[in-house]
Short mmCIF file of C-alpha atoms in Angstrom, two decimals:
data_model
loop_
_atom_site.label_atom_id
_atom_site.label_comp_id
_atom_site.label_asym_id
_atom_site.label_seq_id
_atom_site.Cartn_x
_atom_site.Cartn_y
_atom_site.Cartn_z
CA ARG A 976 -0.27 90.81 121.96
CA ASN A 977 3.29 91.72 122.92
CA PRO A 978 5.65 89.62 120.78
CA PRO A 979 9.16 89.41 122.29
CA HIS A 980 12.37 90.53 120.63
CA LEU A 981 11.09 91.93 117.35
CA THR A 982 13.63 92.87 114.73
CA ALA A 983 13.17 96.14 112.86
CA ALA A 984 11.88 94.19 109.85
CA ASP A 985 9.46 92.23 112.05
CA ALA A 986 8.05 95.46 113.47
CA ALA A 987 7.68 97.01 110.01
CA ALA A 988 5.81 93.93 108.79
CA LEU A 989 3.60 93.94 111.88
CA LEU A 990 2.71 97.61 111.37
CA GLY A 991 1.84 96.91 107.76
CA GLY A 992 2.65 100.41 106.56
CA ASP A 993 0.09 102.06 108.86
CA ALA A 994 0.87 105.77 108.68
CA HIS A 995 -0.72 106.32 112.09
CA VAL A 996 1.70 104.01 113.90
CA ALA A 997 5.35 104.90 114.55
CA LEU A 998 8.27 102.62 115.37
CA LEU A 999 10.12 103.86 118.45
CA VAL A 1000 13.46 102.39 119.53
CA LEU A 1001 14.79 102.05 123.06
CA LEU A 1002 18.36 100.93 123.70
CA ARG A 1003 20.06 99.91 126.92
CA GLU A 1004 23.68 99.97 128.07
CA PRO A 1005 24.96 96.68 126.58
CA ARG A 1006 26.67 95.27 129.67
CA ALA A 1007 23.58 95.92 131.76
CA ARG A 1008 21.33 94.48 129.06
CA VAL A 1009 23.12 91.15 128.81
CA VAL A 1010 23.17 90.71 132.59
CA SER A 1011 19.50 91.67 132.71
CA GLU A 1012 18.56 89.04 130.12
CA PHE A 1013 20.47 86.42 132.12
CA GLU A 1014 18.73 87.43 135.36
CA HIS A 1015 15.33 87.47 133.68
CA ALA A 1016 15.86 83.99 132.22
CA ARG A 1017 17.06 82.63 135.54
CA GLU A 1018 13.93 83.90 137.25
CA TRP A 1019 11.21 83.47 134.62
CA ALA A 1020 12.22 81.19 131.76
CA PRO A 1021 10.67 77.70 131.54
CA ARG A 1022 12.85 74.90 132.93
CA THR A 1023 12.97 71.28 131.88
CA GLY A 1024 14.94 68.20 132.83
CA GLY A 1025 16.37 67.41 136.26
CA PRO A 1026 14.66 67.63 139.64
CA THR A 1027 16.69 70.60 140.91
CA PRO A 1028 17.47 74.04 139.40
CA GLU A 1029 21.13 73.02 139.08
CA THR A 1030 20.22 70.17 136.72
CA GLN A 1031 17.49 71.88 134.72
CA SER A 1032 17.81 73.28 131.21
CA ILE A 1033 16.39 76.70 130.28
CA THR A 1034 14.49 77.58 127.12
CA ALA A 1035 14.00 81.32 126.57
CA TRP A 1036 12.77 83.10 123.42
CA ASP A 1037 15.39 82.21 120.79
CA TRP A 1038 18.03 80.32 122.78
CA ARG A 1039 18.36 77.24 124.97
CA PHE A 1040 20.80 76.44 127.77
CA ASP A 1041 21.44 72.70 128.13
CA ALA A 1042 22.30 71.92 131.75
CA ALA A 1043 23.27 68.34 130.91
CA ARG A 1044 26.05 69.62 128.66
CA CYS A 1045 26.94 72.99 130.23
CA GLY A 1046 26.24 72.47 133.95
CA ALA A 1047 24.19 74.64 136.28
CA PHE A 1048 22.89 77.90 134.76
CA ALA A 1049 25.42 80.62 135.66
CA LEU A 1050 26.45 83.87 133.99
CA GLU A 1051 29.89 82.71 132.82
CA ARG A 1052 28.55 79.39 131.50
CA TRP A 1053 25.78 81.21 129.67
CA LEU A 1054 28.21 83.69 128.10
CA ARG A 1055 30.35 80.79 126.90
CA CYS A 1056 27.39 78.70 125.69
CA VAL A 1057 28.14 78.37 121.97
CA PRO A 1058 26.20 78.17 119.75
CA ALA A 1059 22.95 77.35 121.55
CA CYS A 1060 22.82 80.55 123.67
CA ARG A 1061 24.45 83.05 121.35
CA ASN A 1062 21.18 84.62 120.23
CA GLY A 1063 20.69 85.84 123.79
CA VAL A 1064 24.32 86.70 124.43
CA GLU A 1065 25.95 88.28 121.43
CA SER A 1066 25.19 91.93 120.55
CA ARG A 1067 21.44 91.38 120.49
CA GLN A 1068 20.51 95.06 120.07
CA THR A 1069 22.67 95.47 116.98
CA ARG A 1070 21.23 92.34 115.41
CA MET A 1071 17.64 93.31 116.20
CA LEU A 1072 18.01 96.76 114.65
CA ALA A 1073 19.79 95.28 111.63
CA SER A 1074 17.06 92.61 111.28
CA ARG A 1075 19.66 89.84 111.46
CA ARG A 1076 18.33 86.77 113.23
CA GLY A 1077 21.15 84.42 112.36
CA LEU A 1078 24.66 84.89 113.63
CA GLY A 1079 26.67 83.03 111.01
CA PRO A 1080 29.96 81.27 111.71
CA GLY A 1081 31.82 84.47 112.56
CA GLY A 1082 29.10 86.17 114.59
CA PRO A 1083 27.69 89.64 113.85
CA SER A 1084 29.69 91.56 111.25
CA ARG A 1085 30.56 95.20 110.61
CA ALA A 1086 27.86 95.19 107.95
CA THR A 1087 25.37 94.27 110.68
CA LEU A 1088 26.52 97.26 112.75
CA ASP A 1089 26.22 99.58 109.74
CA ALA A 1090 22.66 98.37 109.11
CA ALA A 1091 21.76 98.97 112.77
CA ARG A 1092 23.14 102.51 112.58
CA ARG A 1093 21.00 103.21 109.50
CA THR A 1094 17.92 102.04 111.40
CA LEU A 1095 18.71 104.50 114.19
CA ASP A 1096 19.33 107.30 111.69
CA ALA A 1097 15.89 106.73 110.15
CA ALA A 1098 13.97 106.26 113.42
CA LEU A 1099 11.30 108.82 114.23
CA TRP A 1100 12.59 108.65 117.81
CA PHE A 1101 14.88 106.53 119.92
CA GLY A 1102 15.91 106.66 123.55
CA LEU A 1103 18.58 105.31 125.84
CA LEU A 1104 17.12 103.76 128.97
CA GLU A 1105 19.85 105.29 131.13
CA ARG A 1106 19.16 108.79 129.72
CA ILE A 1107 15.47 108.51 129.05
CA ASP A 1108 14.48 111.85 130.61
CA GLU A 1109 16.70 113.70 128.11
CA ALA A 1110 14.96 112.06 125.16
CA MET A 1111 11.36 112.68 126.19
CA PRO A 1112 11.15 116.31 124.89
CA TRP A 1113 12.32 115.00 121.53
CA LEU A 1114 9.55 112.38 121.66
CA ALA A 1115 6.98 115.11 122.30
CA THR A 1116 8.25 117.09 119.32
CA ALA A 1117 8.35 114.01 117.07
CA LEU A 1118 4.76 113.09 117.89
CA GLY A 1119 3.45 116.66 117.93
CA LEU A 1120 2.46 116.53 121.61
CA SER A 1121 1.71 119.72 123.52
CA GLN A 1122 3.33 118.41 126.70
CA THR A 1123 6.39 116.27 127.36
CA PRO A 1124 5.25 112.80 128.48
CA ARG A 1125 6.76 110.85 131.33
CA PHE A 1126 8.31 107.52 130.43
CA PRO A 1127 6.15 104.69 131.86
CA PHE A 1128 8.71 103.13 134.16
CA GLU A 1129 5.89 101.39 136.02
CA HIS A 1130 5.49 98.97 133.13
CA ALA A 1131 7.17 95.64 133.91
CA GLY A 1132 9.11 97.14 136.83
CA LEU A 1133 11.55 98.93 134.51
CA GLU A 1134 12.59 101.48 137.11
CA ARG A 1135 13.63 98.71 139.49
CA ALA A 1136 15.39 96.87 136.68
CA VAL A 1137 17.37 99.93 135.60
CA ARG A 1138 18.30 100.74 139.19
CA ASN A 1139 19.33 97.20 140.11
CA THR A 1140 20.94 96.00 136.88
CA THR A 1141 23.65 98.32 135.59
CA ALA A 1142 27.05 97.81 134.03
CA SER A 1143 28.47 97.59 137.56
CA ALA A 1144 26.54 94.32 137.98
CA VAL A 1145 29.17 92.55 135.86
CA PRO A 1146 31.72 90.77 138.08
CA ASP A 1147 35.27 92.02 137.59
CA ASP A 1148 36.52 88.63 136.39
CA LEU A 1149 33.87 88.54 133.64
CA LYS A 1150 34.13 92.10 132.29
CA GLY A 1151 36.49 91.11 129.49
CA LEU A 1152 34.22 88.27 128.41
CA VAL A 1153 31.13 90.48 128.54
CA ASP A 1154 32.81 93.21 126.48
CA GLN A 1155 33.88 90.62 123.93
CA THR A 1156 30.32 89.36 123.49
CA GLN A 1157 28.93 92.93 123.36
CA ARG A 1158 31.57 94.47 121.10
CA LEU A 1159 29.13 95.65 118.40
CA ASP A 1160 26.44 96.69 120.88
CA LEU A 1161 29.02 98.84 122.70
CA GLU A 1162 29.88 100.60 119.44
CA LEU A 1163 26.21 101.01 118.58
CA TYR A 1164 25.44 102.47 122.00
CA SER A 1165 28.30 104.97 121.68
CA TYR A 1166 27.00 106.00 118.25
CA ALA A 1167 23.49 106.32 119.67
CA GLU A 1168 24.73 108.59 122.48
CA THR A 1169 26.33 110.96 119.96
CA LEU A 1170 23.24 110.92 117.77
CA LEU A 1171 20.96 111.50 120.76
CA ASP A 1172 23.04 114.51 121.83
CA ALA A 1173 22.55 116.05 118.39
CA ARG A 1174 18.80 115.35 118.28
CA VAL A 1175 18.20 116.72 121.77
CA ALA A 1176 20.25 119.84 121.01
CA ALA A 1177 18.17 120.43 117.86
CA VAL A 1178 14.93 120.16 119.83
CA ARG A 1179 16.19 122.58 122.49
CA GLN A 1180 17.17 125.09 119.82
CA GLN A 1181 13.74 124.77 118.24
CA GLN A 1182 12.08 125.34 121.61
CA ARG A 1183 14.19 128.47 122.21
CA ARG A 1184 13.12 129.90 118.84
CA ARG A 1185 9.49 129.31 119.70
CA ARG A 1186 9.84 131.21 122.97
CA ARG A 1187 11.19 134.36 121.28
CA PRO A 1188 8.77 137.34 121.14
CA GLN A 1189 6.97 137.48 117.82
CA SER A 1190 6.83 141.28 117.65
CA THR A 1191 10.57 141.95 117.45
CA ARG A 1192 11.82 144.68 115.12
CA SER A 1193 15.16 145.15 113.49
CA ARG A 1194 17.42 148.05 114.40
CA ARG A 1195 16.11 150.00 111.41
CA GLY A 1196 12.56 149.66 112.65
CA ALA A 1197 11.36 147.30 109.92
CA LEU A 1198 9.20 144.34 110.72
CA SER A 1199 10.94 141.01 110.90
CA VAL A 1200 10.05 138.39 108.29
CA GLU A 1201 7.92 136.55 110.84
CA ASP A 1202 6.03 139.74 111.74
CA ALA A 1203 5.51 140.68 108.11
CA ASP A 1204 4.06 137.26 107.34
CA ALA A 1205 1.79 137.47 110.38
CA ALA A 1206 0.59 140.97 109.44
CA ALA A 1207 -0.15 139.89 105.88
CA ALA A 1208 -2.11 136.90 107.10
CA ALA A 1209 -4.12 139.10 109.48
CA THR A 1210 -5.10 141.67 106.79
CA PRO A 1211 -8.51 140.96 105.18
CA ARG A 1212 -8.21 140.30 101.44
CA ASN A 1213 -10.93 142.83 100.60
CA ALA A 1214 -9.43 145.62 102.68
CA THR A 1215 -8.89 148.90 100.78
CA ARG A 1216 -6.04 151.25 101.38
CA ARG A 1217 -6.63 154.92 102.04
CA ARG A 1218 -4.21 157.49 100.64
CA CYS A 1219 -2.79 160.00 103.00
CA PRO A 1220 -3.74 163.60 102.10
#
């Protein structure tokens, strides 16, 4: 099964400590993510109530939009839908990584952001959907793969979703409201970009070291440490040395 919107704690419980299964994290630009969730709900979420879409309520995952109270389902109304819709609206990525389901009276806190950062720090691998190609060599290294895999954009039409729903999809008059609802996710995404840069740079450096010739010698003509270890490993244990006359 493919349970929706797992928190980090949910995923850990589902894996049950299986050492052969790794938790991988994929983040998305927060403005694009919130618009994408709205568009997905508008197209696919179950509707109840009135005879027309304008009078129907929407129930999706962990939030519900009440058309009788809030009017027709629209982006601005959804962003302002408090508290019934806040699980879908407010810094979802930060809360999921911090394993915080509830929002509390003041919304997500700085402690929630710190917990989400720690989850990223400890992740075997994470990617940013907008920079996924950069992260794939790191994934290959993390999983011990001989070749760099291609991200499966074909799944669920992700390539189309990324191309069609970006931060530019936010109307100008709603950018301030969107940024307000995504304030912690925006900080988390910026932190993730910096962390990804460091992880990718480390992988590239490791790959460059692997491509260096193994039979290099120092200026004095002595074997390098790597060559000495390789020579020792290649010498049979029962080999005898012959003295020069």
